[in-house]
PDB file of C-alpha atoms in Angstrom:
ATOM      1  CA  MET A1336      -9.788-120.627  43.914  1.00  0.00           C
ATOM      2  CA  SER A1337     -13.266-119.447  44.682  1.00  0.00           C
ATOM      3  CA  VAL A1338     -12.046-115.891  45.359  1.00  0.00           C
ATOM      4  CA  GLN A1339     -10.107-115.784  42.103  1.00  0.00           C
ATOM      5  CA  SER A1340     -13.083-117.214  40.246  1.00  0.00           C
ATOM      6  CA  SER A1341     -15.351-114.604  41.789  1.00  0.00           C
ATOM      7  CA  ASN A1342     -12.963-111.791  40.836  1.00  0.00           C
ATOM      8  CA  SER A1343     -12.728-113.139  37.306  1.00  0.00           C
ATOM      9  CA  ASN A1344     -16.500-113.145  37.003  1.00  0.00           C
ATOM     10  CA  ILE A1345     -16.668-109.566  38.232  1.00  0.00           C
ATOM     11  CA  TYR A1346     -14.044-108.443  35.704  1.00  0.00           C
ATOM     12  CA  PHE A1347     -15.833-110.362  32.973  1.00  0.00           C
ATOM     13  CA  HIS A1348     -19.160-108.708  33.741  1.00  0.00           C
ATOM     14  CA  LEU A1349     -17.566-105.262  34.033  1.00  0.00           C
ATOM     15  CA  GLY A1350     -15.839-105.766  30.701  1.00  0.00           C
ATOM     16  CA  THR A1351     -19.099-106.873  29.114  1.00  0.00           C
ATOM     17  CA  VAL A1352     -20.946-103.844  30.467  1.00  0.00           C
ATOM     18  CA  PHE A1353     -18.166-101.553  29.228  1.00  0.00           C
ATOM     19  CA  ILE A1354     -18.305-103.043  25.740  1.00  0.00           C
ATOM     20  CA  ILE A1355     -22.100-102.720  25.615  1.00  0.00           C
ATOM     21  CA  LEU A1356     -21.960 -99.095  26.773  1.00  0.00           C
ATOM     22  CA  SER A1357     -19.220 -98.325  24.240  1.00  0.00           C
ATOM     23  CA  ILE A1358     -21.282 -99.810  21.422  1.00  0.00           C
ATOM     24  CA  ALA A1359     -24.364 -97.895  22.554  1.00  0.00           C
ATOM     25  CA  ALA A1360     -22.424 -94.622  22.783  1.00  0.00           C
ATOM     26  CA  SER A1361     -20.901 -95.191  19.340  1.00  0.00           C
ATOM     27  CA  PHE A1362     -24.317 -95.930  17.870  1.00  0.00           C
ATOM     28  CA  PHE A1363     -25.767 -92.783  19.454  1.00  0.00           C
ATOM     29  CA  LEU A1364     -22.874 -90.666  18.147  1.00  0.00           C
ATOM     30  CA  LEU A1365     -23.243 -92.068  14.631  1.00  0.00           C
ATOM     31  CA  THR A1366     -26.979 -91.370  14.768  1.00  0.00           C
ATOM     32  CA  VAL A1367     -26.371 -87.742  15.746  1.00  0.00           C
ATOM     33  CA  ILE A1368     -23.745 -87.326  13.019  1.00  0.00           C
ATOM     34  CA  TRP A1369     -26.045 -88.871  10.418  1.00  0.00           C
ATOM     35  CA  GLU A1370     -29.010 -86.710  11.436  1.00  0.00           C
ATOM     36  CA  THR A1371     -26.813 -83.613  11.321  1.00  0.00           C
ATOM     37  CA  PHE A1372     -25.481 -84.580   7.908  1.00  0.00           C
ATOM     38  CA  THR A1373     -28.883 -85.320   6.441  1.00  0.00           C
ATOM     39  CA  GLU A1374     -30.351 -82.149   7.976  1.00  0.00           C
ATOM     40  CA  ASN A1375     -27.577 -80.036   6.456  1.00  0.00           C
ATOM     41  CA  ALA A1376     -27.965 -81.857   3.150  1.00  0.00           C
ATOM     42  CA  THR A1377     -31.717 -81.348   2.951  1.00  0.00           C
ATOM     43  CA  ASN A1378     -32.130 -78.036   4.742  1.00  0.00           C
ATOM     44  CA  ASN A1379     -30.460 -75.933   2.122  1.00  0.00           C
ATOM     45  CA  SER A1380     -32.042 -74.673  -1.031  1.00  0.00           C
ATOM     46  CA  LEU A1381     -31.025 -73.213  -4.335  1.00  0.00           C
ATOM     47  CA  PHE A1382     -33.541 -71.034  -6.118  1.00  0.00           C
ATOM     48  CA  ASP A1383     -33.808 -73.398  -9.065  1.00  0.00           C
ATOM     49  CA  ASP A1384     -37.458 -72.719  -9.878  1.00  0.00           C
ATOM     50  CA  TYR A1385     -36.644 -71.589 -13.423  1.00  0.00           C
ATOM     51  CA  TYR A1386     -39.091 -74.149 -14.716  1.00  0.00           C
ATOM     52  CA  THR A1387     -41.839 -73.503 -12.195  1.00  0.00           C
ATOM     53  CA  ASN A1388     -45.234 -74.153 -13.732  1.00  0.00           C
ATOM     54  CA  PHE A1389     -47.023 -70.819 -13.768  1.00  0.00           C
ATOM     55  CA  GLN A1390     -49.845 -72.096 -15.985  1.00  0.00           C
ATOM     56  CA  ASP A1391     -52.371 -71.543 -13.219  1.00  0.00           C
ATOM     57  CA  PHE A1392     -51.494 -67.841 -13.403  1.00  0.00           C
ATOM     58  CA  THR A1393     -51.850 -67.307 -17.136  1.00  0.00           C
ATOM     59  CA  GLY A1394     -52.608 -63.661 -17.768  1.00  0.00           C
ATOM     60  CA  ARG A1395     -51.652 -62.722 -14.213  1.00  0.00           C
ATOM     61  CA  HIS A1396     -48.377 -61.343 -12.881  1.00  0.00           C
ATOM     62  CA  VAL A1397     -47.142 -63.188  -9.788  1.00  0.00           C
ATOM     63  CA  ILE A1398     -43.996 -63.517  -7.685  1.00  0.00           C
ATOM     64  CA  SER A1399     -43.402 -66.802  -5.923  1.00  0.00           C
ATOM     65  CA  ILE A1400     -42.652 -66.771  -2.189  1.00  0.00           C
ATOM     66  CA  CYS A1401     -40.244 -69.314  -0.834  1.00  0.00           C
ATOM     67  CA  CYS A1402     -39.631 -68.959   2.840  1.00  0.00           C
ATOM     68  CA  THR A1403     -38.960 -66.777   5.847  1.00  0.00           C
ATOM     69  CA  TRP A1404     -36.111 -65.921   8.179  1.00  0.00           C
ATOM     70  CA  GLY A1405     -36.217 -67.184  11.742  1.00  0.00           C
ATOM     71  CA  GLU A1406     -34.753 -65.749  14.925  1.00  0.00           C
ATOM     72  CA  GLU A1407     -31.884 -64.100  13.038  1.00  0.00           C
ATOM     73  CA  LEU A1408     -34.416 -61.455  12.011  1.00  0.00           C
ATOM     74  CA  ALA A1409     -35.728 -60.927  15.536  1.00  0.00           C
ATOM     75  CA  ASP A1410     -33.348 -58.004  16.140  1.00  0.00           C
ATOM     76  CA  ASP A1411     -34.610 -56.156  13.040  1.00  0.00           C
ATOM     77  CA  GLU A1412     -31.371 -56.628  11.111  1.00  0.00           C
ATOM     78  CA  LEU A1413     -29.512 -59.003   8.840  1.00  0.00           C
ATOM     79  CA  THR A1414     -25.723 -58.935   8.820  1.00  0.00           C
ATOM     80  CA  PHE A1415     -23.652 -59.371   5.682  1.00  0.00           C
ATOM     81  CA  MET A1416     -20.071 -59.713   4.514  1.00  0.00           C
ATOM     82  CA  ILE A1417     -18.547 -59.383   1.043  1.00  0.00           C
ATOM     83  CA  ARG A1418     -15.773 -61.901   0.458  1.00  0.00           C
ATOM     84  CA  GLU A1419     -13.116 -62.289  -2.198  1.00  0.00           C
ATOM     85  CA  ASP A1420     -13.122 -65.235  -4.579  1.00  0.00           C
ATOM     86  CA  ARG A1421     -11.435 -68.264  -2.929  1.00  0.00           C
ATOM     87  CA  ASP A1422     -11.000 -66.317   0.295  1.00  0.00           C
ATOM     88  CA  ASP A1423     -11.451 -68.415   3.425  1.00  0.00           C
ATOM     89  CA  SER A1424     -10.242 -65.776   5.842  1.00  0.00           C
ATOM     90  CA  ASN A1425     -12.285 -64.909   8.900  1.00  0.00           C
ATOM     91  CA  ASN A1426     -10.737 -61.434   9.105  1.00  0.00           C
ATOM     92  CA  GLN A1427     -12.858 -58.847   7.353  1.00  0.00           C
ATOM     93  CA  ASP A1428     -10.171 -56.190   7.891  1.00  0.00           C
ATOM     94  CA  SER A1429      -7.830 -57.739   5.334  1.00  0.00           C
ATOM     95  CA  VAL A1430     -10.644 -58.878   3.076  1.00  0.00           C
ATOM     96  CA  SER A1431     -12.301 -55.473   3.087  1.00  0.00           C
ATOM     97  CA  THR A1432      -9.057 -53.689   2.213  1.00  0.00           C
ATOM     98  CA  GLN A1433      -8.492 -55.979  -0.712  1.00  0.00           C
ATOM     99  CA  ASN A1434     -12.118 -55.666  -1.779  1.00  0.00           C
ATOM    100  CA  ARG A1435     -12.172 -51.891  -1.753  1.00  0.00           C
ATOM    101  CA  ASP A1436      -8.798 -51.559  -3.499  1.00  0.00           C
ATOM    102  CA  SER A1437      -8.962 -54.195  -6.227  1.00  0.00           C
ATOM    103  CA  SER A1438     -12.712 -54.688  -6.609  1.00  0.00           C
ATOM    104  CA  MET A1439     -14.110 -51.291  -5.723  1.00  0.00           C
ATOM    105  CA  ARG A1440     -16.409 -51.125  -8.726  1.00  0.00           C
ATOM    106  CA  LYS A1441     -18.032 -54.506  -8.143  1.00  0.00           C
ATOM    107  CA  ASN A1442     -18.378 -54.088  -4.410  1.00  0.00           C
ATOM    108  CA  GLU A1443     -19.850 -50.607  -4.616  1.00  0.00           C
ATOM    109  CA  ALA A1444     -22.525 -51.993  -6.940  1.00  0.00           C
ATOM    110  CA  VAL A1445     -23.374 -54.605  -4.304  1.00  0.00           C
ATOM    111  CA  TYR A1446     -23.420 -51.975  -1.562  1.00  0.00           C
ATOM    112  CA  ASP A1447     -25.805 -49.892  -3.682  1.00  0.00           C
ATOM    113  CA  ALA A1448     -28.084 -52.915  -4.151  1.00  0.00           C
ATOM    114  CA  ILE A1449     -28.143 -53.656  -0.431  1.00  0.00           C
ATOM    115  CA  GLU A1450     -28.715 -49.995   0.387  1.00  0.00           C
ATOM    116  CA  GLU A1451     -31.803 -49.826  -1.831  1.00  0.00           C
ATOM    117  CA  TRP A1452     -33.313 -52.905  -0.180  1.00  0.00           C
ATOM    118  CA  ASP A1453     -32.398 -51.411   3.193  1.00  0.00           C
ATOM    119  CA  LEU A1454     -34.187 -48.168   2.394  1.00  0.00           C
ATOM    120  CA  ARG A1455     -37.261 -49.811   0.898  1.00  0.00           C
ATOM    121  CA  ILE A1456     -37.963 -52.444   3.569  1.00  0.00           C
ATOM    122  CA  GLU A1457     -39.493 -50.949   6.680  1.00  0.00           C
ATOM    123  CA  GLY A1458     -38.340 -52.619   9.879  1.00  0.00           C
ATOM    124  CA  LEU A1459     -35.181 -54.166   8.400  1.00  0.00           C
ATOM    125  CA  THR A1460     -31.563 -52.976   8.508  1.00  0.00           C
ATOM    126  CA  PHE A1461     -28.570 -54.517   6.753  1.00  0.00           C
ATOM    127  CA  ARG A1462     -25.325 -54.259   8.694  1.00  0.00           C
ATOM    128  CA  GLU A1463     -21.851 -55.165   7.495  1.00  0.00           C
ATOM    129  CA  VAL A1464     -19.804 -57.257   9.936  1.00  0.00           C
ATOM    130  CA  GLN A1465     -16.139 -58.091  10.449  1.00  0.00           C
ATOM    131  CA  SER A1466     -16.402 -61.878  10.631  1.00  0.00           C
ATOM    132  CA  ARG A1467     -18.025 -64.349   8.292  1.00  0.00           C
ATOM    133  CA  TYR A1468     -19.241 -66.269  11.360  1.00  0.00           C
ATOM    134  CA  ASP A1469     -21.231 -63.198  12.398  1.00  0.00           C
ATOM    135  CA  ALA A1470     -22.677 -62.787   8.909  1.00  0.00           C
ATOM    136  CA  ASP A1471     -26.208 -63.900   8.133  1.00  0.00           C
ATOM    137  CA  ILE A1472     -25.398 -63.315   4.462  1.00  0.00           C
ATOM    138  CA  GLU A1473     -22.094 -64.027   2.730  1.00  0.00           C
ATOM    139  CA  ILE A1474     -21.604 -62.484  -0.701  1.00  0.00           C
ATOM    140  CA  LYS A1475     -18.737 -63.307  -3.010  1.00  0.00           C
ATOM    141  CA  PHE A1476     -17.687 -62.860  -6.622  1.00  0.00           C
ATOM    142  CA  ARG A1477     -16.433 -65.816  -8.587  1.00  0.00           C
ATOM    143  CA  LYS A1478     -14.933 -66.022 -12.034  1.00  0.00           C
ATOM    144  CA  GLY A1479     -16.971 -68.251 -14.262  1.00  0.00           C
ATOM    145  CA  GLU A1480     -18.162 -68.885 -17.776  1.00  0.00           C
ATOM    146  CA  SER A1481     -21.535 -70.189 -16.669  1.00  0.00           C
ATOM    147  CA  GLU A1482     -24.704 -68.713 -18.128  1.00  0.00           C
ATOM    148  CA  ILE A1483     -25.860 -68.136 -14.561  1.00  0.00           C
ATOM    149  CA  ALA A1484     -25.163 -64.580 -13.444  1.00  0.00           C
ATOM    150  CA  GLY A1485     -25.916 -65.140  -9.774  1.00  0.00           C
ATOM    151  CA  LEU A1486     -26.794 -67.904  -7.349  1.00  0.00           C
ATOM    152  CA  THR A1487     -28.290 -67.897  -3.847  1.00  0.00           C
ATOM    153  CA  ARG A1488     -28.237 -70.810  -1.443  1.00  0.00           C
ATOM    154  CA  ASN A1489     -30.311 -70.523   1.721  1.00  0.00           C
ATOM    155  CA  PHE A1490     -29.760 -72.818   4.680  1.00  0.00           C
ATOM    156  CA  PHE A1491     -32.616 -73.715   7.006  1.00  0.00           C
ATOM    157  CA  ASP A1492     -33.059 -74.997  10.529  1.00  0.00           C
ATOM    158  CA  ARG A1493     -35.140 -78.047  11.371  1.00  0.00           C
ATOM    159  CA  TYR A1494     -38.283 -75.915  11.297  1.00  0.00           C
ATOM    160  CA  GLY A1495     -37.669 -74.741   7.744  1.00  0.00           C
ATOM    161  CA  LEU A1496     -36.620 -71.194   8.706  1.00  0.00           C
ATOM    162  CA  ILE A1497     -33.696 -69.466   6.996  1.00  0.00           C
ATOM    163  CA  THR A1498     -30.579 -69.290   9.164  1.00  0.00           C
ATOM    164  CA  LYS A1499     -27.876 -68.383   6.616  1.00  0.00           C
ATOM    165  CA  SER A1500     -27.593 -67.252   3.000  1.00  0.00           C
ATOM    166  CA  PHE A1501     -24.717 -67.569   0.554  1.00  0.00           C
ATOM    167  CA  VAL A1502     -24.798 -65.367  -2.546  1.00  0.00           C
ATOM    168  CA  THR A1503     -22.431 -65.869  -5.473  1.00  0.00           C
ATOM    169  CA  ILE A1504     -22.161 -63.425  -8.360  1.00  0.00           C
ATOM    170  CA  TYR A1505     -20.383 -64.891 -11.374  1.00  0.00           C
ATOM    171  CA  ASP A1506     -18.189 -62.325 -13.038  1.00  0.00           C
ATOM    172  CA  ARG A1507     -16.726 -62.691 -16.514  1.00  0.00           C
ATOM    173  CA  GLU A1508     -13.413 -61.675 -17.971  1.00  0.00           C
ATOM    174  CA  PHE A1509     -13.005 -58.511 -20.041  1.00  0.00           C
ATOM    175  CA  PRO A1510     -14.586 -57.647 -22.443  1.00  0.00           C
ATOM    176  CA  PHE A1511     -17.576 -59.766 -21.422  1.00  0.00           C
ATOM    177  CA  GLY A1512     -17.734 -58.672 -17.793  1.00  0.00           C
ATOM    178  CA  PHE A1513     -20.762 -57.034 -16.242  1.00  0.00           C
ATOM    179  CA  ASN A1514     -20.929 -53.285 -15.891  1.00  0.00           C
ATOM    180  CA  ASN A1515     -21.885 -51.520 -12.662  1.00  0.00           C
ATOM    181  CA  ASP A1516     -25.599 -51.404 -13.403  1.00  0.00           C
ATOM    182  CA  GLN A1517     -25.705 -55.092 -14.328  1.00  0.00           C
ATOM    183  CA  ILE A1518     -23.854 -56.139 -11.168  1.00  0.00           C
ATOM    184  CA  GLU A1519     -26.211 -54.033  -9.067  1.00  0.00           C
ATOM    185  CA  GLN A1520     -29.230 -55.593 -10.759  1.00  0.00           C
ATOM    186  CA  ILE A1521     -27.881 -59.122 -10.212  1.00  0.00           C
ATOM    187  CA  ALA A1522     -27.167 -58.321  -6.562  1.00  0.00           C
ATOM    188  CA  LYS A1523     -30.673 -56.899  -6.044  1.00  0.00           C
ATOM    189  CA  HIS A1524     -32.163 -60.038  -7.584  1.00  0.00           C
ATOM    190  CA  GLU A1525     -30.118 -62.354  -5.354  1.00  0.00           C
ATOM    191  CA  ILE A1526     -30.905 -60.326  -2.227  1.00  0.00           C
ATOM    192  CA  GLY A1527     -34.552 -60.804  -3.155  1.00  0.00           C
ATOM    193  CA  HIS A1528     -33.951 -64.551  -2.902  1.00  0.00           C
ATOM    194  CA  VAL A1529     -32.163 -64.005   0.420  1.00  0.00           C
ATOM    195  CA  LEU A1530     -35.288 -62.254   1.703  1.00  0.00           C
ATOM    196  CA  GLY A1531     -37.480 -65.211   0.813  1.00  0.00           C
ATOM    197  CA  LEU A1532     -38.594 -64.500  -2.742  1.00  0.00           C
ATOM    198  CA  GLY A1533     -38.684 -66.950  -5.592  1.00  0.00           C
ATOM    199  CA  HIS A1534     -39.030 -65.915  -9.236  1.00  0.00           C
ATOM    200  CA  ALA A1535     -41.632 -63.885 -11.101  1.00  0.00           C
ATOM    201  CA  ASN A1536     -43.514 -65.003 -14.201  1.00  0.00           C
ATOM    202  CA  PHE A1537     -43.256 -61.678 -16.034  1.00  0.00           C
ATOM    203  CA  ASP A1538     -40.319 -59.956 -17.689  1.00  0.00           C
ATOM    204  CA  ASN A1539     -40.350 -56.464 -16.197  1.00  0.00           C
ATOM    205  CA  SER A1540     -39.845 -57.740 -12.652  1.00  0.00           C
ATOM    206  CA  LEU A1541     -36.563 -57.681 -10.759  1.00  0.00           C
ATOM    207  CA  MET A1542     -37.279 -61.298  -9.809  1.00  0.00           C
ATOM    208  CA  ALA A1543     -37.755 -62.505 -13.400  1.00  0.00           C
ATOM    209  CA  THR A1544     -35.714 -65.601 -14.212  1.00  0.00           C
ATOM    210  CA  ARG A1545     -33.797 -63.639 -16.841  1.00  0.00           C
ATOM    211  CA  PRO A1546     -32.675 -60.009 -16.469  1.00  0.00           C
ATOM    212  CA  HIS A1547     -34.375 -57.532 -18.774  1.00  0.00           C
ATOM    213  CA  PRO A1548     -33.728 -53.858 -19.456  1.00  0.00           C
ATOM    214  CA  GLY A1549     -35.811 -51.780 -17.098  1.00  0.00           C
ATOM    215  CA  SER A1550     -36.213 -54.548 -14.515  1.00  0.00           C
ATOM    216  CA  GLY A1551     -33.367 -53.396 -12.289  1.00  0.00           C
ATOM    217  CA  THR A1552     -35.493 -51.430  -9.832  1.00  0.00           C
ATOM    218  CA  ILE A1553     -37.227 -52.831  -6.767  1.00  0.00           C
ATOM    219  CA  SER A1554     -40.958 -52.523  -7.320  1.00  0.00           C
ATOM    220  CA  ASP A1555     -43.697 -52.076  -4.752  1.00  0.00           C
ATOM    221  CA  CYS A1556     -44.841 -55.625  -5.496  1.00  0.00           C
ATOM    222  CA  GLU A1557     -41.441 -57.055  -4.626  1.00  0.00           C
ATOM    223  CA  ILE A1558     -41.463 -55.061  -1.390  1.00  0.00           C
ATOM    224  CA  GLN A1559     -44.909 -56.413  -0.574  1.00  0.00           C
ATOM    225  CA  ALA A1560     -43.723 -59.941  -1.376  1.00  0.00           C
ATOM    226  CA  VAL A1561     -40.872 -59.593   1.140  1.00  0.00           C
ATOM    227  CA  TYR A1562     -43.401 -58.437   3.755  1.00  0.00           C
ATOM    228  CA  GLU A1563     -45.523 -61.484   2.973  1.00  0.00           C
ATOM    229  CA  ALA A1564     -42.522 -63.810   3.191  1.00  0.00           C
ATOM    230  CA  ASN A1565     -41.453 -62.424   6.575  1.00  0.00           C
ATOM    231  CA  HIS A1566     -44.852 -61.285   7.811  1.00  0.00           C
ATOM    232  CA  TRP A1567     -44.188 -62.460  11.377  1.00  0.00           C
ATOM    233  CA  LYS A1568     -41.583 -59.737  11.834  1.00  0.00           C
ATOM    234  CA  LEU A1569     -41.680 -57.075   9.133  1.00  0.00           C
ATOM    235  CA  LYS A1570     -44.327 -54.423   9.391  1.00  0.00           C
ATOM    236  CA  ASN A1571     -46.783 -54.867   6.565  1.00  0.00           C
ATOM    237  CA  GLN A1572     -48.915 -52.086   5.174  1.00  0.00           C
ATOM    238  CA  GLY A1573     -52.261 -52.049   6.914  1.00  0.00           C
ATOM    239  CA  SER A1574     -51.408 -54.776   9.401  1.00  0.00           C
ATOM    240  CA  SER A1575     -49.405 -55.379  12.558  1.00  0.00           C
ATOM    241  CA  THR A1576     -46.965 -58.078  13.565  1.00  0.00           C
ATOM    242  CA  ASP A1577     -47.151 -60.337  16.603  1.00  0.00           C
ATOM    243  CA  ASN A1578     -43.456 -61.378  16.435  1.00  0.00           C
ATOM    244  CA  GLN A1579     -44.405 -65.047  16.620  1.00  0.00           C
ATOM    245  CA  ILE A1580     -42.313 -66.807  13.992  1.00  0.00           C
ATOM    246  CA  ASN A1581     -44.520 -68.252  11.275  1.00  0.00           C
ATOM    247  CA  HIS A1582     -44.051 -69.451   7.740  1.00  0.00           C
ATOM    248  CA  PRO A1583     -45.458 -67.396   4.850  1.00  0.00           C
ATOM    249  CA  ASN A1584     -49.215 -67.566   4.508  1.00  0.00           C
ATOM    250  CA  THR A1585     -49.051 -67.820   0.722  1.00  0.00           C
ATOM    251  CA  GLN A1586     -46.706 -69.199  -1.935  1.00  0.00           C
ATOM    252  CA  TYR A1587     -47.419 -66.471  -4.471  1.00  0.00           C
ATOM    253  CA  LEU A1588     -48.195 -62.780  -4.555  1.00  0.00           C
ATOM    254  CA  GLU A1589     -50.127 -61.301  -7.442  1.00  0.00           C
ATOM    255  CA  CYS A1590     -48.879 -57.986  -8.801  1.00  0.00           C
ATOM    256  CA  ASN A1591     -50.636 -55.292 -10.740  1.00  0.00           C
ATOM    257  CA  SER A1592     -49.782 -55.281 -14.417  1.00  0.00           C
ATOM    258  CA  ASN A1593     -48.103 -51.895 -14.141  1.00  0.00           C
ATOM    259  CA  VAL A1594     -45.334 -52.941 -11.713  1.00  0.00           C
TER     260      VAL A1594
END
């Protein structure tokens, strides 16, 4: 009887320990899941600063600066992929064929927008990739009747550095669709957000909250603002980089009135 009682006690204690460990492991797992969920929920950002108070800059032209890329920019390039509306494929071969056949006009306008940013930003190259999982930037067209022409959502790591960007360009049905120049201008504007820019408080800027005729070109001030946003990596005029990842030193960049 004593042996059986002793064995029963051992099994009881082992069972108790197992239950306690199971509860602890479950609690730890739920904590990790919750932290991951809340981090993903909070560490993404839409450029919704349409109502930013620029009163402190009355009479001055400024572009707001949001944020900077992290280690994804360390190799001097950002990768991108153009996707079809409602396409969840991971195979760029099929997507690209469909894009270039059925949406050649729209995609070429996006390529032109990316190419101009690529040429204007010293120390940065945009490279198209085959897989969306290799893409730092995903760009897609979506049919919509919204007043919004384009939308950029940046995702951040726990340090507040950009890790991924999603760009959506809202196209409209004929005869209200955008022409090539308008699509290119929208794409340039959204890529500006991808590169860490907010909006400008003056009309003749590419980063104005509303597109205006003549604001479709990338100005020197917008280039300088990108350098300021990603100063840790991109070579700025008159200064050098130390390649130590840092957040932007300023939230705004003042432009000359003739930009």
